[in-house]
Short mmCIF file of N, CA and C in Angstrom, two decimals:
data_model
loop_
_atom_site.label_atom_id
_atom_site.label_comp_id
_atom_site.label_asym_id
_atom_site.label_seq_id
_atom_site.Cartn_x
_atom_site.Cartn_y
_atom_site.Cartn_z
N UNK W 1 -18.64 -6.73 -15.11
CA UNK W 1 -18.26 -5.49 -14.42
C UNK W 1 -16.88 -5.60 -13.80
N UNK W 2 -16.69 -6.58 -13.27
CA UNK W 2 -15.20 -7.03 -12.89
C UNK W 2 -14.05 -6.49 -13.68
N UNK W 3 -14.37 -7.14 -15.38
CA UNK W 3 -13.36 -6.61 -15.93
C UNK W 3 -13.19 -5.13 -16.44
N UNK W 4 -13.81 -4.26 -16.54
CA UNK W 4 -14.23 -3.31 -16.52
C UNK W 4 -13.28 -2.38 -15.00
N UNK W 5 -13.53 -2.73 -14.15
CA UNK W 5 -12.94 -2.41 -13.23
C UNK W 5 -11.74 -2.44 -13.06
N UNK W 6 -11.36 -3.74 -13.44
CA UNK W 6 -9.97 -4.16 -13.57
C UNK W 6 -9.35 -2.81 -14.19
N UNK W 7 -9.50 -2.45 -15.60
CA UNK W 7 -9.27 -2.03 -16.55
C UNK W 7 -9.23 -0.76 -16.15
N UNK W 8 -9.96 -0.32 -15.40
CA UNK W 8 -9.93 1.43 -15.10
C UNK W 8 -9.88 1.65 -13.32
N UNK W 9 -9.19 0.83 -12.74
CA UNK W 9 -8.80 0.57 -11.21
C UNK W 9 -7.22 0.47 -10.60
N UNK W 10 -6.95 -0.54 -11.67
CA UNK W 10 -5.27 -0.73 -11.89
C UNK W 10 -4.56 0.22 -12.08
N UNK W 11 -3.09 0.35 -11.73
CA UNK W 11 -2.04 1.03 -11.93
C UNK W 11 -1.40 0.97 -13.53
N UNK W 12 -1.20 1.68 -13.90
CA UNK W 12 -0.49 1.40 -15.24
C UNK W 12 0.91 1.07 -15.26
N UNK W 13 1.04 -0.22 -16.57
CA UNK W 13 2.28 -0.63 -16.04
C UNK W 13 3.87 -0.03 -16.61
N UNK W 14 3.69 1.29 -16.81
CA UNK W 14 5.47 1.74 -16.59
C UNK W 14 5.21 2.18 -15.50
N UNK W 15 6.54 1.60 -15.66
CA UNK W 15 7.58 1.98 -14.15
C UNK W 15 7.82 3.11 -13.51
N UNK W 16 7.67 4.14 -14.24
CA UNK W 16 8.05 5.50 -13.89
C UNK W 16 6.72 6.30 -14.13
N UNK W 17 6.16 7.11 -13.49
CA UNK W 17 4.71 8.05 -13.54
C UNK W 17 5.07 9.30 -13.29
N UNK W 18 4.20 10.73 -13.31
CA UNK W 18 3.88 11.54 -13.41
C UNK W 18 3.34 11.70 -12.05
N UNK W 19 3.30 12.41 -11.19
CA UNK W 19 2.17 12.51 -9.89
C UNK W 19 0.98 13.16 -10.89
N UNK W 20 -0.50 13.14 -9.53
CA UNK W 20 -1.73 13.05 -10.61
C UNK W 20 -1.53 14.93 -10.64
N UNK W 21 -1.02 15.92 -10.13
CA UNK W 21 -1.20 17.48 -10.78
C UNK W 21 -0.03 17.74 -11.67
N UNK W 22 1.24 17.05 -12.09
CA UNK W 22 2.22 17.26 -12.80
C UNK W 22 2.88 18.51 -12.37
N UNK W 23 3.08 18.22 -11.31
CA UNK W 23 4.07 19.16 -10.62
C UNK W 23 5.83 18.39 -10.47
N UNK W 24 5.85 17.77 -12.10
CA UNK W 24 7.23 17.44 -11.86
C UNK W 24 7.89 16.03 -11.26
N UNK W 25 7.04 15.88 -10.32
CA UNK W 25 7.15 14.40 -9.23
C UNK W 25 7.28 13.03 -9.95
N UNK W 26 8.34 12.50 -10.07
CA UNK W 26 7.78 11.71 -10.59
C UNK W 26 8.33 10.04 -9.41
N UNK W 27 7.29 9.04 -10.13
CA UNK W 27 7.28 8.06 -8.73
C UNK W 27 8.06 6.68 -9.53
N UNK W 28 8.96 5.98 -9.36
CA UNK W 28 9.67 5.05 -10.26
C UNK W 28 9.29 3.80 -9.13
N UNK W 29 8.48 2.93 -9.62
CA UNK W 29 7.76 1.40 -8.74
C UNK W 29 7.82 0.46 -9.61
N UNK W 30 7.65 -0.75 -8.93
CA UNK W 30 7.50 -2.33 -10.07
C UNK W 30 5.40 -2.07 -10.11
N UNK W 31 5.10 -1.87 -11.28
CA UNK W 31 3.28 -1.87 -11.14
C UNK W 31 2.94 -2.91 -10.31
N UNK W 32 3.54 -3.75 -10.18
CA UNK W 32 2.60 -5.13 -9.37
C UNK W 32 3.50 -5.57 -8.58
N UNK W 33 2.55 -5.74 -7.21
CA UNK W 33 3.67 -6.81 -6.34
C UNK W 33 2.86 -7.95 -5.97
N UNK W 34 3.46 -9.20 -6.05
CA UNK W 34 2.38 -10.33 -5.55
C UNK W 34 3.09 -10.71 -4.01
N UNK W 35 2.23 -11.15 -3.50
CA UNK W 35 2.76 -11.76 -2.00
C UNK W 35 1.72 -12.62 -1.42
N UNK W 36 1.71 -13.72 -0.92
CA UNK W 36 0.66 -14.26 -0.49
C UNK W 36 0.40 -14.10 0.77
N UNK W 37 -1.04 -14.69 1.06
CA UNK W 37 -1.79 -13.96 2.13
C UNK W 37 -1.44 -14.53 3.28
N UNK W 38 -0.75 -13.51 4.57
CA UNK W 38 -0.24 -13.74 5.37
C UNK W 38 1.10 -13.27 5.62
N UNK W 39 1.78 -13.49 4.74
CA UNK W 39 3.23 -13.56 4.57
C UNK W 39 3.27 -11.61 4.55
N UNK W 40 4.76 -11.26 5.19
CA UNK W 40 5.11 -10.12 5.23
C UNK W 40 5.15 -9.37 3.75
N UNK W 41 4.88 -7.84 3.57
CA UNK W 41 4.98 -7.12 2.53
C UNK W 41 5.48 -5.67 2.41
N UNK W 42 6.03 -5.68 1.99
CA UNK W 42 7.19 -4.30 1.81
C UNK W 42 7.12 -3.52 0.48
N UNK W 43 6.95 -2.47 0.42
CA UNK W 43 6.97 -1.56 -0.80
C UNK W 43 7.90 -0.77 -0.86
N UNK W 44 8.70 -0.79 -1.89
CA UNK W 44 9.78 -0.24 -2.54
C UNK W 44 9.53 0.53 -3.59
N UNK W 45 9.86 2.31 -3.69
CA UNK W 45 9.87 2.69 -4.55
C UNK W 45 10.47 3.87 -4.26
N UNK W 46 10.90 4.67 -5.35
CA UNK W 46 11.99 6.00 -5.35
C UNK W 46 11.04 7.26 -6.10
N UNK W 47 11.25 8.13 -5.35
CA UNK W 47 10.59 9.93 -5.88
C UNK W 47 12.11 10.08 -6.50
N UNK W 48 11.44 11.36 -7.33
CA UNK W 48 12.28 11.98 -8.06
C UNK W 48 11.43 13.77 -7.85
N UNK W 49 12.27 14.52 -7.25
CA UNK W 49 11.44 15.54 -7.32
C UNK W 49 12.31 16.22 -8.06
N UNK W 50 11.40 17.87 -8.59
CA UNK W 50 11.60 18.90 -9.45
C UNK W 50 12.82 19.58 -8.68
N UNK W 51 13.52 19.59 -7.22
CA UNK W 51 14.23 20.37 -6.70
C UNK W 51 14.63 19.55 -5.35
N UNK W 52 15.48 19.83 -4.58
CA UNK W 52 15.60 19.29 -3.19
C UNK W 52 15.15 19.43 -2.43
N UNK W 53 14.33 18.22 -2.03
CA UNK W 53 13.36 18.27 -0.59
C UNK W 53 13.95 17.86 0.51
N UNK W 54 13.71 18.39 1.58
CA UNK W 54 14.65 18.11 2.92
C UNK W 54 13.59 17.53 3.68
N UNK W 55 13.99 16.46 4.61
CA UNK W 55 13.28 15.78 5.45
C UNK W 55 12.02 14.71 4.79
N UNK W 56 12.21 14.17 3.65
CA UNK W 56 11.12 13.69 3.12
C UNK W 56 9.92 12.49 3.92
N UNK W 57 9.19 12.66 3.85
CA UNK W 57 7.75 12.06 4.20
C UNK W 57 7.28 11.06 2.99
N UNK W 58 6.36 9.66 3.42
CA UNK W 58 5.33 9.35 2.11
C UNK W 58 4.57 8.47 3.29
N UNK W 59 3.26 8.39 2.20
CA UNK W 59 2.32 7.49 2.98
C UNK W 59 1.51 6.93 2.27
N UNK W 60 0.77 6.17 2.07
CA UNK W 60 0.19 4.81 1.14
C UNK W 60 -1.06 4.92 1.54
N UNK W 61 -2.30 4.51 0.76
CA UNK W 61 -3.52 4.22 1.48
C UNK W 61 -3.60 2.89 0.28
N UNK W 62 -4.05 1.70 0.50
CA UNK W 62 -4.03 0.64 0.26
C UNK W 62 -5.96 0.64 -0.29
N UNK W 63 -6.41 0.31 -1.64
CA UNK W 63 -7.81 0.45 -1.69
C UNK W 63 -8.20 -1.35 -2.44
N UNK W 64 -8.90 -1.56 -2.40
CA UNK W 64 -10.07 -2.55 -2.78
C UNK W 64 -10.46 -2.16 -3.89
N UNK W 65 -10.68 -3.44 -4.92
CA UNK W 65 -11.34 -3.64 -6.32
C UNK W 65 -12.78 -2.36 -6.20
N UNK W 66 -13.19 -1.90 -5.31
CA UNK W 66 -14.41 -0.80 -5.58
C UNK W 66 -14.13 0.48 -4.81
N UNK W 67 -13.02 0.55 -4.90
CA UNK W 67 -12.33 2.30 -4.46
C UNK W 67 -12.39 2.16 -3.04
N UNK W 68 -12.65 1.55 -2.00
CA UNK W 68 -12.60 1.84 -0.91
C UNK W 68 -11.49 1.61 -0.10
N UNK W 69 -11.35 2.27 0.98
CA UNK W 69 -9.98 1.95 1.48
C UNK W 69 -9.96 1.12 2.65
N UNK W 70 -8.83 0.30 2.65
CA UNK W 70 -8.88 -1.00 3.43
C UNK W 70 -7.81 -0.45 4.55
N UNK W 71 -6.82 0.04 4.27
CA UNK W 71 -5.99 0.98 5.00
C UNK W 71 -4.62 1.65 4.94
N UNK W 72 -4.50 2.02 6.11
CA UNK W 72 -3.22 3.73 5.09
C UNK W 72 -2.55 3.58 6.30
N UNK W 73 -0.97 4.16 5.75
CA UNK W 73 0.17 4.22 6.86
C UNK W 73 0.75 5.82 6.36
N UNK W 74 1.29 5.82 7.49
CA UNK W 74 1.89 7.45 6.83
C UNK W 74 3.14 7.40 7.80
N UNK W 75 4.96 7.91 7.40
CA UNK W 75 5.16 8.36 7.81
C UNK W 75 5.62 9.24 8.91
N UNK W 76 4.93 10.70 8.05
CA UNK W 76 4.77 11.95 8.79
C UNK W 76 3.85 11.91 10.27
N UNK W 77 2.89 10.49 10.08
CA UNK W 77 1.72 10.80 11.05
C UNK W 77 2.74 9.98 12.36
N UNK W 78 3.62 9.44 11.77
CA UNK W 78 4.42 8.12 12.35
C UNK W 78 5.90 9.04 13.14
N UNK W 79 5.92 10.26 12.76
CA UNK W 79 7.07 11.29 13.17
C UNK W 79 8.55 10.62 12.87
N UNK W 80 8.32 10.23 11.23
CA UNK W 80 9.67 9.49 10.70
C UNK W 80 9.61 10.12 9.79
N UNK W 81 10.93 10.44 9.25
CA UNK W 81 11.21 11.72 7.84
C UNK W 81 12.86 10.94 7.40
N UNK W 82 12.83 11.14 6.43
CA UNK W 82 14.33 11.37 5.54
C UNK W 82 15.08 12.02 6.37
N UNK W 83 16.29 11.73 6.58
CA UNK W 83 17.23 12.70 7.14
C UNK W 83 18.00 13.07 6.17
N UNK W 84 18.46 14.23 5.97
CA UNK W 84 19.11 15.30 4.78
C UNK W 84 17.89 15.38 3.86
N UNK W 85 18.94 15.86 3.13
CA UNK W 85 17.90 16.71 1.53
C UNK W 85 18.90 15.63 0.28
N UNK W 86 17.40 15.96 -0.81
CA UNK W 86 18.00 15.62 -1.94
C UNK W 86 16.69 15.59 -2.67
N UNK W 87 16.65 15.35 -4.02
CA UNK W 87 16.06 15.40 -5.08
C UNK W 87 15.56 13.79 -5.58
N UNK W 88 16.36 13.04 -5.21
CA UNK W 88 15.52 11.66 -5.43
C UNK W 88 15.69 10.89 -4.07
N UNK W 89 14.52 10.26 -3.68
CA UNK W 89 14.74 9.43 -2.63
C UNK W 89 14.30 8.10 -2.59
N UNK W 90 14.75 6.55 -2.08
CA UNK W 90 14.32 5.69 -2.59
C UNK W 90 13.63 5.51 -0.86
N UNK W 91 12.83 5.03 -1.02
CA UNK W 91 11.67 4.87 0.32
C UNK W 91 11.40 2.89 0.51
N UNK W 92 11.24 2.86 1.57
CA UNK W 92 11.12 1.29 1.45
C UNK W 92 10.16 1.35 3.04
N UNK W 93 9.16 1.44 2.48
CA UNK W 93 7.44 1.06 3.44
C UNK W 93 7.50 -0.69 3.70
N UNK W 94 8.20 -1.03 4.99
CA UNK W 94 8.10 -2.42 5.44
C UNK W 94 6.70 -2.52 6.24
N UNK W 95 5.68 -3.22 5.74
CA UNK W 95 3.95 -3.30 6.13
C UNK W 95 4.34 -4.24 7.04
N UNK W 96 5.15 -5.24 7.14
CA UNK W 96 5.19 -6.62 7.98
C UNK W 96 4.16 -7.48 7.52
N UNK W 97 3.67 -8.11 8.48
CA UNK W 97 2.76 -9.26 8.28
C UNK W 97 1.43 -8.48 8.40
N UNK W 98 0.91 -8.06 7.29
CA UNK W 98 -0.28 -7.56 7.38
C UNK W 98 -1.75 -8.63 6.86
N UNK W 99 -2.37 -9.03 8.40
CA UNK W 99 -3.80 -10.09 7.58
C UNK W 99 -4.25 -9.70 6.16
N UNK W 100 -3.84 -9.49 5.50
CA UNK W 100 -4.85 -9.10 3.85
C UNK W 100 -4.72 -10.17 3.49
N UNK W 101 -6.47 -10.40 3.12
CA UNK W 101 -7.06 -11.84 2.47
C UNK W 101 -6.79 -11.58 0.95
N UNK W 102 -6.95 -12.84 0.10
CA UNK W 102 -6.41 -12.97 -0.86
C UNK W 102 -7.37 -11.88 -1.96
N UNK W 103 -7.11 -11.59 -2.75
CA UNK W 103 -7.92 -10.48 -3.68
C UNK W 103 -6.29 -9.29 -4.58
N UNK W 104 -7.38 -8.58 -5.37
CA UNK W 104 -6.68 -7.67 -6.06
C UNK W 104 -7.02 -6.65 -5.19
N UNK W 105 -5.57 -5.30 -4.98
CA UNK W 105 -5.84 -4.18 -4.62
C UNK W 105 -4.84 -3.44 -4.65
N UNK W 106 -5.03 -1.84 -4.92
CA UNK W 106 -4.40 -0.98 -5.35
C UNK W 106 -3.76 0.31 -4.19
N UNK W 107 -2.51 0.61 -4.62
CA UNK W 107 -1.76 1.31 -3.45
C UNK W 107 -1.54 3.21 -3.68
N UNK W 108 -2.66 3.95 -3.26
CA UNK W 108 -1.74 5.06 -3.93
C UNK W 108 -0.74 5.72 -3.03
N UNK W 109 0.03 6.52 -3.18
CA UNK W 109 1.06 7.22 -2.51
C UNK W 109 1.27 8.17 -2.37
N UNK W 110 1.76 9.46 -1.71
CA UNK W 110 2.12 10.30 -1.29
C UNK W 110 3.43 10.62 -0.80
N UNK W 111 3.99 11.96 -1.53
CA UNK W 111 5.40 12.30 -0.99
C UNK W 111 5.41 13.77 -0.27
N UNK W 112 5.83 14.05 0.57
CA UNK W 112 5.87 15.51 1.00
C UNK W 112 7.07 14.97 1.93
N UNK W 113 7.24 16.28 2.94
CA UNK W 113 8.32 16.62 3.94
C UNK W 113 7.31 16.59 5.11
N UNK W 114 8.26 16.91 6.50
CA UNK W 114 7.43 16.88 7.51
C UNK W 114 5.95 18.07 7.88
N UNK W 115 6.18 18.95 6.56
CA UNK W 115 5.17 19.74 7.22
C UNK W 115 3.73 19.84 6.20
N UNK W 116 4.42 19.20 5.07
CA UNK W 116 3.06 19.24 3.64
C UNK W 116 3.50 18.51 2.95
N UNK W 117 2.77 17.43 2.01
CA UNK W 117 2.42 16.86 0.96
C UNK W 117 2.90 17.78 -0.49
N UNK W 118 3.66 17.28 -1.43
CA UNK W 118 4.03 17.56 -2.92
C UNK W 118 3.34 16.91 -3.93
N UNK W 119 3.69 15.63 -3.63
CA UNK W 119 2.65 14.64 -4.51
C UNK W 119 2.17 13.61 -4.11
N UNK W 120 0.94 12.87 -5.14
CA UNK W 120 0.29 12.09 -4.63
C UNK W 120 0.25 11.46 -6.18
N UNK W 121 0.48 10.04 -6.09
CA UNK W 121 0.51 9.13 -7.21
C UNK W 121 -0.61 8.26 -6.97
N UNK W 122 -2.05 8.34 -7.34
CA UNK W 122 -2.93 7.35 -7.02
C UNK W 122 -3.00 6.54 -7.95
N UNK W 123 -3.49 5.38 -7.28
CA UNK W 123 -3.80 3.92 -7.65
C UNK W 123 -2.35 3.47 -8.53
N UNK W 124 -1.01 3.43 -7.87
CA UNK W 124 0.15 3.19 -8.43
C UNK W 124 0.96 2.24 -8.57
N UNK W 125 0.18 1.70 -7.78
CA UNK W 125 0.82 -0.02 -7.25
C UNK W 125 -0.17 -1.05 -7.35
N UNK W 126 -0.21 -2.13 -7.77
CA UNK W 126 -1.14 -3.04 -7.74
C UNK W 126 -0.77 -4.10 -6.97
N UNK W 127 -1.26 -4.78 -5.76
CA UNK W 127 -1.01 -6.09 -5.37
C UNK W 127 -1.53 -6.42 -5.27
N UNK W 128 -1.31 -7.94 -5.67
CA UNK W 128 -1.82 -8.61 -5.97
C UNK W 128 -1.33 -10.51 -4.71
N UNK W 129 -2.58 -10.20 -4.05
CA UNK W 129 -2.57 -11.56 -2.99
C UNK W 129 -3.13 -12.46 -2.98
N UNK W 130 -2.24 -13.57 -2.92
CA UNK W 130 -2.84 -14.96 -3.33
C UNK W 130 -3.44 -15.93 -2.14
N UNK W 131 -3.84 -16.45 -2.33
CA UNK W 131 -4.74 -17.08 -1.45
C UNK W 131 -3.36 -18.35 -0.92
N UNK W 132 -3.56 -18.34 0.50
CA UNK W 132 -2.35 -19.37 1.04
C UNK W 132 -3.55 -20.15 2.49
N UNK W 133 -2.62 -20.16 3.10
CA UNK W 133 -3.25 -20.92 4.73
C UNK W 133 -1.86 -20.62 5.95
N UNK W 134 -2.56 -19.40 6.24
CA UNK W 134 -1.44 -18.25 7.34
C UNK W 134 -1.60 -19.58 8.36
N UNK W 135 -3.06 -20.19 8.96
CA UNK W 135 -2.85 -20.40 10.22
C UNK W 135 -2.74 -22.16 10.04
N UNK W 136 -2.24 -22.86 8.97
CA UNK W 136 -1.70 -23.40 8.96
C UNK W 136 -3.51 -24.97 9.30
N UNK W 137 -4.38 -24.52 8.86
CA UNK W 137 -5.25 -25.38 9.43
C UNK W 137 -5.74 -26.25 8.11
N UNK W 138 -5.24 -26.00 6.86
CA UNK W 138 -4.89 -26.95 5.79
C UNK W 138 -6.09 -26.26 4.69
N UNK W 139 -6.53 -25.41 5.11
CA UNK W 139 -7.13 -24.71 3.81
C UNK W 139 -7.17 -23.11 3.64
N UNK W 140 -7.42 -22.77 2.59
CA UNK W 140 -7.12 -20.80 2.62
C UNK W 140 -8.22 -20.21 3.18
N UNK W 141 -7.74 -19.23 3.31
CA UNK W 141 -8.97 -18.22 4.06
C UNK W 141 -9.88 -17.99 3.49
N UNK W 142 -11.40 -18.27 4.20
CA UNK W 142 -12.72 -17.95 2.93
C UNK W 142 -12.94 -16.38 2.44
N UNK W 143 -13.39 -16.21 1.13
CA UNK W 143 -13.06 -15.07 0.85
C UNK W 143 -14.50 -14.30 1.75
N UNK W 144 -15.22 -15.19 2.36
CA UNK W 144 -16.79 -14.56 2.60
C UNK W 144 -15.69 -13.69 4.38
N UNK W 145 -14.76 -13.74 4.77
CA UNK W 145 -14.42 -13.42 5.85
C UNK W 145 -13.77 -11.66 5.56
N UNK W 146 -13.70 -10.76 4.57
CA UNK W 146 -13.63 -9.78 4.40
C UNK W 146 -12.39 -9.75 3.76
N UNK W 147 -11.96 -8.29 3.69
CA UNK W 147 -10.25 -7.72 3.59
C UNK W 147 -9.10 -8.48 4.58
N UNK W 148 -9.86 -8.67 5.79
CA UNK W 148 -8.83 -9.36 6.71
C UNK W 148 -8.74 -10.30 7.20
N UNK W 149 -7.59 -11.42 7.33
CA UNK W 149 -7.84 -12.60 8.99
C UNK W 149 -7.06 -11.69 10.09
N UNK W 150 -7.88 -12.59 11.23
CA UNK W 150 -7.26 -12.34 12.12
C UNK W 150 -6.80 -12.89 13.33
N UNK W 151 -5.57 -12.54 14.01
CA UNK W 151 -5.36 -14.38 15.25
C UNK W 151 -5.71 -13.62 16.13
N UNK W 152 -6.40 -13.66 16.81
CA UNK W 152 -7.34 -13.11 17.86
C UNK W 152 -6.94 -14.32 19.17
N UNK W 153 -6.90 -13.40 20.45
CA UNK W 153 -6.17 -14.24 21.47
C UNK W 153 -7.88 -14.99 21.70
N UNK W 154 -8.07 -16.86 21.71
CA UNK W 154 -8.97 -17.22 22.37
C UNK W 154 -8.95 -17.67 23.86
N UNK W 155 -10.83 -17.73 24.28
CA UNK W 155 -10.26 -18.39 25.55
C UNK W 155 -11.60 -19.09 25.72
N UNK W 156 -11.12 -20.58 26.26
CA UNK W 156 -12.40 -21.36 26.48
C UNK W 156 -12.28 -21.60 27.80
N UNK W 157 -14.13 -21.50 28.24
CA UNK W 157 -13.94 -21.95 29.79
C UNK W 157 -15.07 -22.75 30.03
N UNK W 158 -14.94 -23.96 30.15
CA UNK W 158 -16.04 -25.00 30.25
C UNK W 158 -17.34 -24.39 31.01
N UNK W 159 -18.27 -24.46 30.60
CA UNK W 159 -19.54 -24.76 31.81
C UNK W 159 -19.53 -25.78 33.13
N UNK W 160 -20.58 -24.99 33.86
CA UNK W 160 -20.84 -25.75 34.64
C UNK W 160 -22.15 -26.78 35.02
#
């Protein structure tokens, strides 16, 4: 079933797509980004729209090998836009150091302006994260610990 999934989950790999109603949009990305787990991740990619959009918007929802979503940035929700107009825009979504444990998972996207959505390119990006050792304790993160690690402030206080 895995591969199966694989096969109808993934992004397809040209570079350049169609948004999913063909309203023209089109989304120009590398299909795959690898980065290992821990380490900072940034998505790079350029719209091309049918006409000039002013103030442009996009936002990502990040999904898991079984459609579910692990999580989404936006943007518009973020009150950050393109400044001027134009017809192609190249966008660069810096995630930082986001905990995602090692696994396959898929990015779709969204372009609009500050007040509505134009297109939406799902499942367009594939990354792909490799299993590393963020906290440095000499082995990788077990996969039984979910989508995420996390450094959580501890605190020990002896008994009495």
């Amino acid at each position: 079933t895995e591969q199966y999934m694989l096969a109808n989950q993934m992004p397809s790999s040209v570079p350049r797509i169609e948004d999913d109603d063909g309203h023209e949009f089109f989304l120009n990305r590398p299909a795959s980004i690898q980065s290992l787990c821990g380490e900072p991740l940034d998505l790079e990619f350029t719209i091309e729209a049918p006409e000039d959009i002013a103030g442009a918007t996009a936002g990502l929802v990040v999904y898991d090998l079984f459609d579910a979503p692990v999580f989404g940035t936006s943007s518009k929700f973020q009150c950050v836009c393109g400044k001027g107009s134009g017809a192609r825009w190249q966008i660069i979504c810096k995630l930082g150091q986001i905990p995602l444990n090692a696994g396959l998972y898929s990015a779709s996207i969204w372009f609009g302006n500050e007040y509505r959505d134009y297109a939406k390119f799902s499942k367009a990006i594939s990354l792909q994260i490799a299993p590393s050792d963020p906290f440095g304790w000499g082995e990788a993160i077990p996969g039984s610990w979910g989508h995420f690690h996390w450094a959580a402030e501890w605190e020990f206080v002896p008994g009495e």
